Coordinates of C-alpha atoms and ligand atoms in Angstrom, one line a residue:
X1 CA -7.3 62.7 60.7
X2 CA -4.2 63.6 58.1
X3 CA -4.7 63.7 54.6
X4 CA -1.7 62.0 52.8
X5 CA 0.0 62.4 49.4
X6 CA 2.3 60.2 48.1
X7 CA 4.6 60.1 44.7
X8 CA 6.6 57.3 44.0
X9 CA 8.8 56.7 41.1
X10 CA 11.1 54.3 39.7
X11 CA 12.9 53.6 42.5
X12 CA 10.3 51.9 44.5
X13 CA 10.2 49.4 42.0
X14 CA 13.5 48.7 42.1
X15 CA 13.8 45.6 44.4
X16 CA 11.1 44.4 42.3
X17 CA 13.6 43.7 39.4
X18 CA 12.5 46.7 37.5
X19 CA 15.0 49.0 36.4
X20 CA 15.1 52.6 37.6
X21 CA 15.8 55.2 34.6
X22 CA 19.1 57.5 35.7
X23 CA 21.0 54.9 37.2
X24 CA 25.1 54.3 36.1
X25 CA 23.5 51.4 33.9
X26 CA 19.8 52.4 33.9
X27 CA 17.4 52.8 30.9
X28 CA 18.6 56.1 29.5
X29 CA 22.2 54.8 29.5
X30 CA 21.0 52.0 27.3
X31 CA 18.6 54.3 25.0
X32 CA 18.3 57.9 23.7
X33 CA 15.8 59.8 26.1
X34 CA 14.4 61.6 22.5
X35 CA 14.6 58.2 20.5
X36 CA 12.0 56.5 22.7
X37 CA 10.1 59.0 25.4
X38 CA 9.1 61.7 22.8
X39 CA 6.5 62.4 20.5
X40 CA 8.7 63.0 18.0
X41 CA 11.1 60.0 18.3
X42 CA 7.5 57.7 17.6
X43 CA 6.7 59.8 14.9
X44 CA 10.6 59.2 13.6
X45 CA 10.6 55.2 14.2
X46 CA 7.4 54.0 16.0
X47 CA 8.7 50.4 15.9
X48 CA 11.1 51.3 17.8
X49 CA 9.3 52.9 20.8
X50 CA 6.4 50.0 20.5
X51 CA 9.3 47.6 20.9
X52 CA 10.8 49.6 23.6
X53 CA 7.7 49.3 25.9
X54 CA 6.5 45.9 25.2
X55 CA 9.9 44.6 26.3
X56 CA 8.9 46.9 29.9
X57 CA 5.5 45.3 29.8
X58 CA 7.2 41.9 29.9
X59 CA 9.6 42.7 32.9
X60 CA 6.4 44.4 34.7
X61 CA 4.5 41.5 34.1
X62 CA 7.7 38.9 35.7
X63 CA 8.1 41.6 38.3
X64 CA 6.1 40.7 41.6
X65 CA 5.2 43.8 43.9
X66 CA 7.4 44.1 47.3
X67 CA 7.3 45.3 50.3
X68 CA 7.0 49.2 50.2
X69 CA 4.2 48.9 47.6
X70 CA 2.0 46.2 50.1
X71 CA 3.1 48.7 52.8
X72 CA 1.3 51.4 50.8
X73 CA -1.6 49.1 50.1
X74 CA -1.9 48.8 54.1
X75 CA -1.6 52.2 54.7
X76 CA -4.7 53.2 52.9
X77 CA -6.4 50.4 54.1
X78 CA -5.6 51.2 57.8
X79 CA -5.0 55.1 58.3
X80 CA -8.8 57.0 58.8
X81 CA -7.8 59.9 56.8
X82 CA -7.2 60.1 52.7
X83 CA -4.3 58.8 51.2
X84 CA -3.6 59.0 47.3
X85 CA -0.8 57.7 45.9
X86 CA 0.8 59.5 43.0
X87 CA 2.8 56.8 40.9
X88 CA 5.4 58.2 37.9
X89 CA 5.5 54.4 37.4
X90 CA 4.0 53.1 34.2
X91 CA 4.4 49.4 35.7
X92 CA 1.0 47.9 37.4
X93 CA 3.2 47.0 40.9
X94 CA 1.1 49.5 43.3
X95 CA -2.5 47.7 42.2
X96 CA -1.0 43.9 42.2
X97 CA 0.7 45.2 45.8
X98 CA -3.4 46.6 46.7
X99 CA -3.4 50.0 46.2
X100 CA -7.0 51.4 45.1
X101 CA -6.7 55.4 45.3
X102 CA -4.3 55.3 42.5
X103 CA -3.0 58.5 39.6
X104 CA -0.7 56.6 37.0
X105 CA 0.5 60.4 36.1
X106 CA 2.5 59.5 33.4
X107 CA 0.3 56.6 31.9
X108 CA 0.4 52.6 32.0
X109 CA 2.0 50.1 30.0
X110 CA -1.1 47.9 30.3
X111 CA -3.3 50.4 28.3
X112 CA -3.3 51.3 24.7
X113 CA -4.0 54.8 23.2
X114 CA -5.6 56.1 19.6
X115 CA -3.7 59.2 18.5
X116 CA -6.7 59.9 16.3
X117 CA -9.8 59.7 18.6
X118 CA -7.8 59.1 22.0
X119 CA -10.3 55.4 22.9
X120 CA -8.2 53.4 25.2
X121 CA -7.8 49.8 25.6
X122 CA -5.9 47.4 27.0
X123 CA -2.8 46.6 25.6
X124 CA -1.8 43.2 24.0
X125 CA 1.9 42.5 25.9
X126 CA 3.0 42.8 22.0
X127 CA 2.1 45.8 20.2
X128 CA 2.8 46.6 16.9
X129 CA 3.3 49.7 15.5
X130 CA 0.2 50.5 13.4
X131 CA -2.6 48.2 15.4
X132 CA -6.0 49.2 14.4
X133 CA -8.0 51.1 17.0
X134 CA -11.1 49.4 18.3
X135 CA -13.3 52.1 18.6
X136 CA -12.4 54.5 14.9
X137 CA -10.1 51.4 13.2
X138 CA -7.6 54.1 12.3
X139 CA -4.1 52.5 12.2
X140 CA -3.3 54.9 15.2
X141 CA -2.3 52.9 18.4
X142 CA 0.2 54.3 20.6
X143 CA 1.5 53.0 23.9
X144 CA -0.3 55.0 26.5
X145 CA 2.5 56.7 28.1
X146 CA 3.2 60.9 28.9
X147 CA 6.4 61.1 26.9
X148 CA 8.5 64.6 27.2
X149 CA 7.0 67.5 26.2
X150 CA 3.3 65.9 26.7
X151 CA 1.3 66.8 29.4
X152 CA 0.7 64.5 32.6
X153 CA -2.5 63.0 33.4
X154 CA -5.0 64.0 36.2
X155 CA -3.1 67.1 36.9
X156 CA -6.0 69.2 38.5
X157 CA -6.9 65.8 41.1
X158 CA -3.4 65.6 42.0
X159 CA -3.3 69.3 42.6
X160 CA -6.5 69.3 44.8
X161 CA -5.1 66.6 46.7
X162 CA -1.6 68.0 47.5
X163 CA -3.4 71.5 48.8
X164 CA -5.6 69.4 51.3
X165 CA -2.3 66.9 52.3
X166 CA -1.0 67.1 55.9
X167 CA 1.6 64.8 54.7
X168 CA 3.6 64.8 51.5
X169 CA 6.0 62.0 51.1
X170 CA 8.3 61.2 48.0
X171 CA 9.6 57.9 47.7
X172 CA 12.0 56.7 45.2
X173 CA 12.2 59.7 42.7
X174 CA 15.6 61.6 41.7
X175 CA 13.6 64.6 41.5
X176 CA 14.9 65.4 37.8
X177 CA 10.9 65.3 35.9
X178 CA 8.7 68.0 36.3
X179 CA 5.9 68.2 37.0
X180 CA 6.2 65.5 39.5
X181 CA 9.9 67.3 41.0
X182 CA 7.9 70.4 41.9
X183 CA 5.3 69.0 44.2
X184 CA 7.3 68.9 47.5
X185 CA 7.3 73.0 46.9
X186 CA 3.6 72.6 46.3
X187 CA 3.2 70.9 49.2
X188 CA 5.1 72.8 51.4
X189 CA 3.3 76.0 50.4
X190 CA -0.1 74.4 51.3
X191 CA 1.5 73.6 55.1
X192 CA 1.9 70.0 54.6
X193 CA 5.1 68.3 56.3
X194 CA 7.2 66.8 53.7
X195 CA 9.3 63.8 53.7
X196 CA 11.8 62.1 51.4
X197 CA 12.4 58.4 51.4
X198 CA 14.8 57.3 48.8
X199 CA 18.5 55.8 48.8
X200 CA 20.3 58.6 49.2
X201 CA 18.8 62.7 48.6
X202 CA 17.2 63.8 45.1
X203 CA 18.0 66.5 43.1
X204 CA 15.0 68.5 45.5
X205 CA 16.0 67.0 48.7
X206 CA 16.9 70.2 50.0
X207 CA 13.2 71.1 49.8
X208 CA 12.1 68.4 51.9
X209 CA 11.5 69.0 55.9
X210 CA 12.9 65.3 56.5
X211 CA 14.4 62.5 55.0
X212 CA 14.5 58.8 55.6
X213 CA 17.4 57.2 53.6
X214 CA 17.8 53.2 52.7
X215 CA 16.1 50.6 50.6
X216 CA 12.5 51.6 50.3
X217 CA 11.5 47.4 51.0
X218 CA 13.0 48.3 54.7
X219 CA 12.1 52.2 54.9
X220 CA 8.3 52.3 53.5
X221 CA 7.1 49.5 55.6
X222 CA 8.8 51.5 58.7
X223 CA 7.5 54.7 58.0
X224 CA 3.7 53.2 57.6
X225 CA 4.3 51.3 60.8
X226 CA 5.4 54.7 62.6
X227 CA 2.0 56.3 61.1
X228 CA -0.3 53.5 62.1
X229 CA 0.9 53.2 65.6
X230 CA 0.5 57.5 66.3
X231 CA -2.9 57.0 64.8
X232 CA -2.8 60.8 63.6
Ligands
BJW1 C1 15.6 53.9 45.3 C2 15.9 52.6 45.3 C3 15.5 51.8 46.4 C4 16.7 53.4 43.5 N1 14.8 52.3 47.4 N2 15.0 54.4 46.4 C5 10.6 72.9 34.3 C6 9.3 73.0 34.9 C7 8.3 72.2 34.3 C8 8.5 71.3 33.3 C9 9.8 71.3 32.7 C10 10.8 72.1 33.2 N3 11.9 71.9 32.5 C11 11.6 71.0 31.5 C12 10.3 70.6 31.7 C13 9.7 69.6 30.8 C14 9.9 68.1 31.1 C15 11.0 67.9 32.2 O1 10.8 67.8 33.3 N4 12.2 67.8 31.7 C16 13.4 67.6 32.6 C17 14.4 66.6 32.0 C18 13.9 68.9 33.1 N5 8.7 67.5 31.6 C19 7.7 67.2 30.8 O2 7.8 67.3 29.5 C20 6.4 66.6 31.3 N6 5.3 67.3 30.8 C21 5.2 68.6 31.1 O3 5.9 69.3 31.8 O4 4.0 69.2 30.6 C22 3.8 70.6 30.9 C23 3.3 70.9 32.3 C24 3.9 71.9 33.0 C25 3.4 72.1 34.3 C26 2.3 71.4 34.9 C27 1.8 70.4 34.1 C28 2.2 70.1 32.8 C29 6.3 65.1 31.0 C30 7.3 64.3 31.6 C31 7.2 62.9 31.1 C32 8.2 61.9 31.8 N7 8.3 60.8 31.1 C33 9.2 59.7 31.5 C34 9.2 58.6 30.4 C35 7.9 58.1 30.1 C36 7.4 57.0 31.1 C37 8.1 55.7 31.0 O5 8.6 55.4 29.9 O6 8.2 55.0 32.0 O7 8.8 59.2 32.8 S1 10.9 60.2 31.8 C38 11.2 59.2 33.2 O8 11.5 60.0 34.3 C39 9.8 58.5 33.5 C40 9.8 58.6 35.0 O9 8.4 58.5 35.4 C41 10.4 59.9 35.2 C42 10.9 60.1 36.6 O10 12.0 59.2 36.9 P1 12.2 58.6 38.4 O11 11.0 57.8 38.7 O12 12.5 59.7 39.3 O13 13.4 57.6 38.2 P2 15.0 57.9 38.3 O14 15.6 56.7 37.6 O15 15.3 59.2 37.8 O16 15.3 57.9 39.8 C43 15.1 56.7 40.6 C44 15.3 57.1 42.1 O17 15.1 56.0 42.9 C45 16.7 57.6 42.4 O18 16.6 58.8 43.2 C46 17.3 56.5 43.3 O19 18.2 57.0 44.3 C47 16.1 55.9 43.9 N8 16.2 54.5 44.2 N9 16.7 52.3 44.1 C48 14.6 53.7 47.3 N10 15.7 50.4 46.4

């Protein structure tokens, strides 16, 4: 039975309402990358970034999951071998859509982290720059995302899993972020067969032994279809 890997980013999420990030009129053509996805831009003005992501949390929490993340869902629900997905998504679309064997790699806008003795919780859809932690009450909360320059979560599980997948498929990802862009060449050195499914090729599609290009509503369900019927 094949072992599958899976990273998604923005773009899955897209028909969902959610906006991707490098699109002509996306989120980094409406704010500075290093004003609100680094360490130091929260440092500089954490109202700011806090305001930044509980306006996401509140488009995540009117976005509804569609059909490439319920395709997902029945894909690990149906296929006999492994199949983890890898999200870059900090919206909570894959679990709503029924995903279980889940990495949030670069965090969650539903949890909350202390920069002082790193306790997570979940976040209130309005934080405020400054909230008290539960656990040490030091006036350290920070939304719990991997911003530039931090380091992504569950690296060494997401590792293990891409050197036992059979499949690697990226769906939805421009391929400009690493660590996440350099997984197909992972992949590919550990013999897996490797497969892009976005709108049109990332900046690593050349990388990729096949590619499926359209809406990922239309192409994810099709793709999961084609796996469930050859039963491999
Ligand atoms: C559709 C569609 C539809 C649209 N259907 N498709 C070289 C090597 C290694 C690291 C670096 C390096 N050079 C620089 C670095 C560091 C840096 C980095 O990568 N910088 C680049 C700018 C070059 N990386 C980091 O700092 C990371 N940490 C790190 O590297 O630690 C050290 C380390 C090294 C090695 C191993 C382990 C650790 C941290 C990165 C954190 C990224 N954070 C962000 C913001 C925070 C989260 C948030 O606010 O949401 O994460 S940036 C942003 O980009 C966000 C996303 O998760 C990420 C990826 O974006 P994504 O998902 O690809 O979205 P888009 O908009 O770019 O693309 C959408 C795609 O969808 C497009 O292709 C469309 O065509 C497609 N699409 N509609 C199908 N309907």
């Amino acid at each position: 039975m094949s072992n599958i890997v899976i990273l998604t980013g923005a773009g899955i999420s897209a028909e969902s309402g959610i906006e991707t990030f490098r699109a002509e009129t996306g989120l980094w053509a409406q704010h500075r990358v290093e004003d609100v996805a680094t360490p130091e831009g929260f440092a500089c003005n954490p109202e700011l970034v806090v305001d930044f992501y509980n306006a996401r949390r509140a488009a995540a929490a009117a976005a509804a999951p569609n059909a490439a993340h319920k395709a997902l869902a029945r894909l690990e629900a149906e296929h006999k071998g492994k199949v983890l997905v890898v999200t870059q998504n900090v919206d909570d679309l894959h679990e709503r859509g029924g995903s279980c064997n889940l990495v949030h790699m670069h965090g969650a806008l539903n949890s909350a982290l202390c920069a002082t003795c790193e306790h997570r919780w979940t976040a209130p859809m309005e934080m405020r720059a400054g909230d008290a932690c539960p656990s040490c009450n030091a006036a350290a909360a920070r939304p719990d995302i991997v911003w530039f320059g931090e380091m992504p979560y569950q690296m060494d599980l997401i590792f293990e899993a891409i050197g036992e997948a059979d499949i690697f498929a990226a769906i939805g990802t421009s391929g400009n972020v690493y660590p996440a862009a350099g997984f197909v060449a992972e992949a590919a050195r550990a013999g897996a067969h490797t497969l892009e499914i976005n709108l049109e090729p990332s900046a690593v599609g050349a990388q990729f032994d096949k590619a499926l290009l359209g809406p990922a509503t239309k192409t994810v369900p099709a793709w999961v279809e084609s796996i469930l019927r050859a039963g491999a």
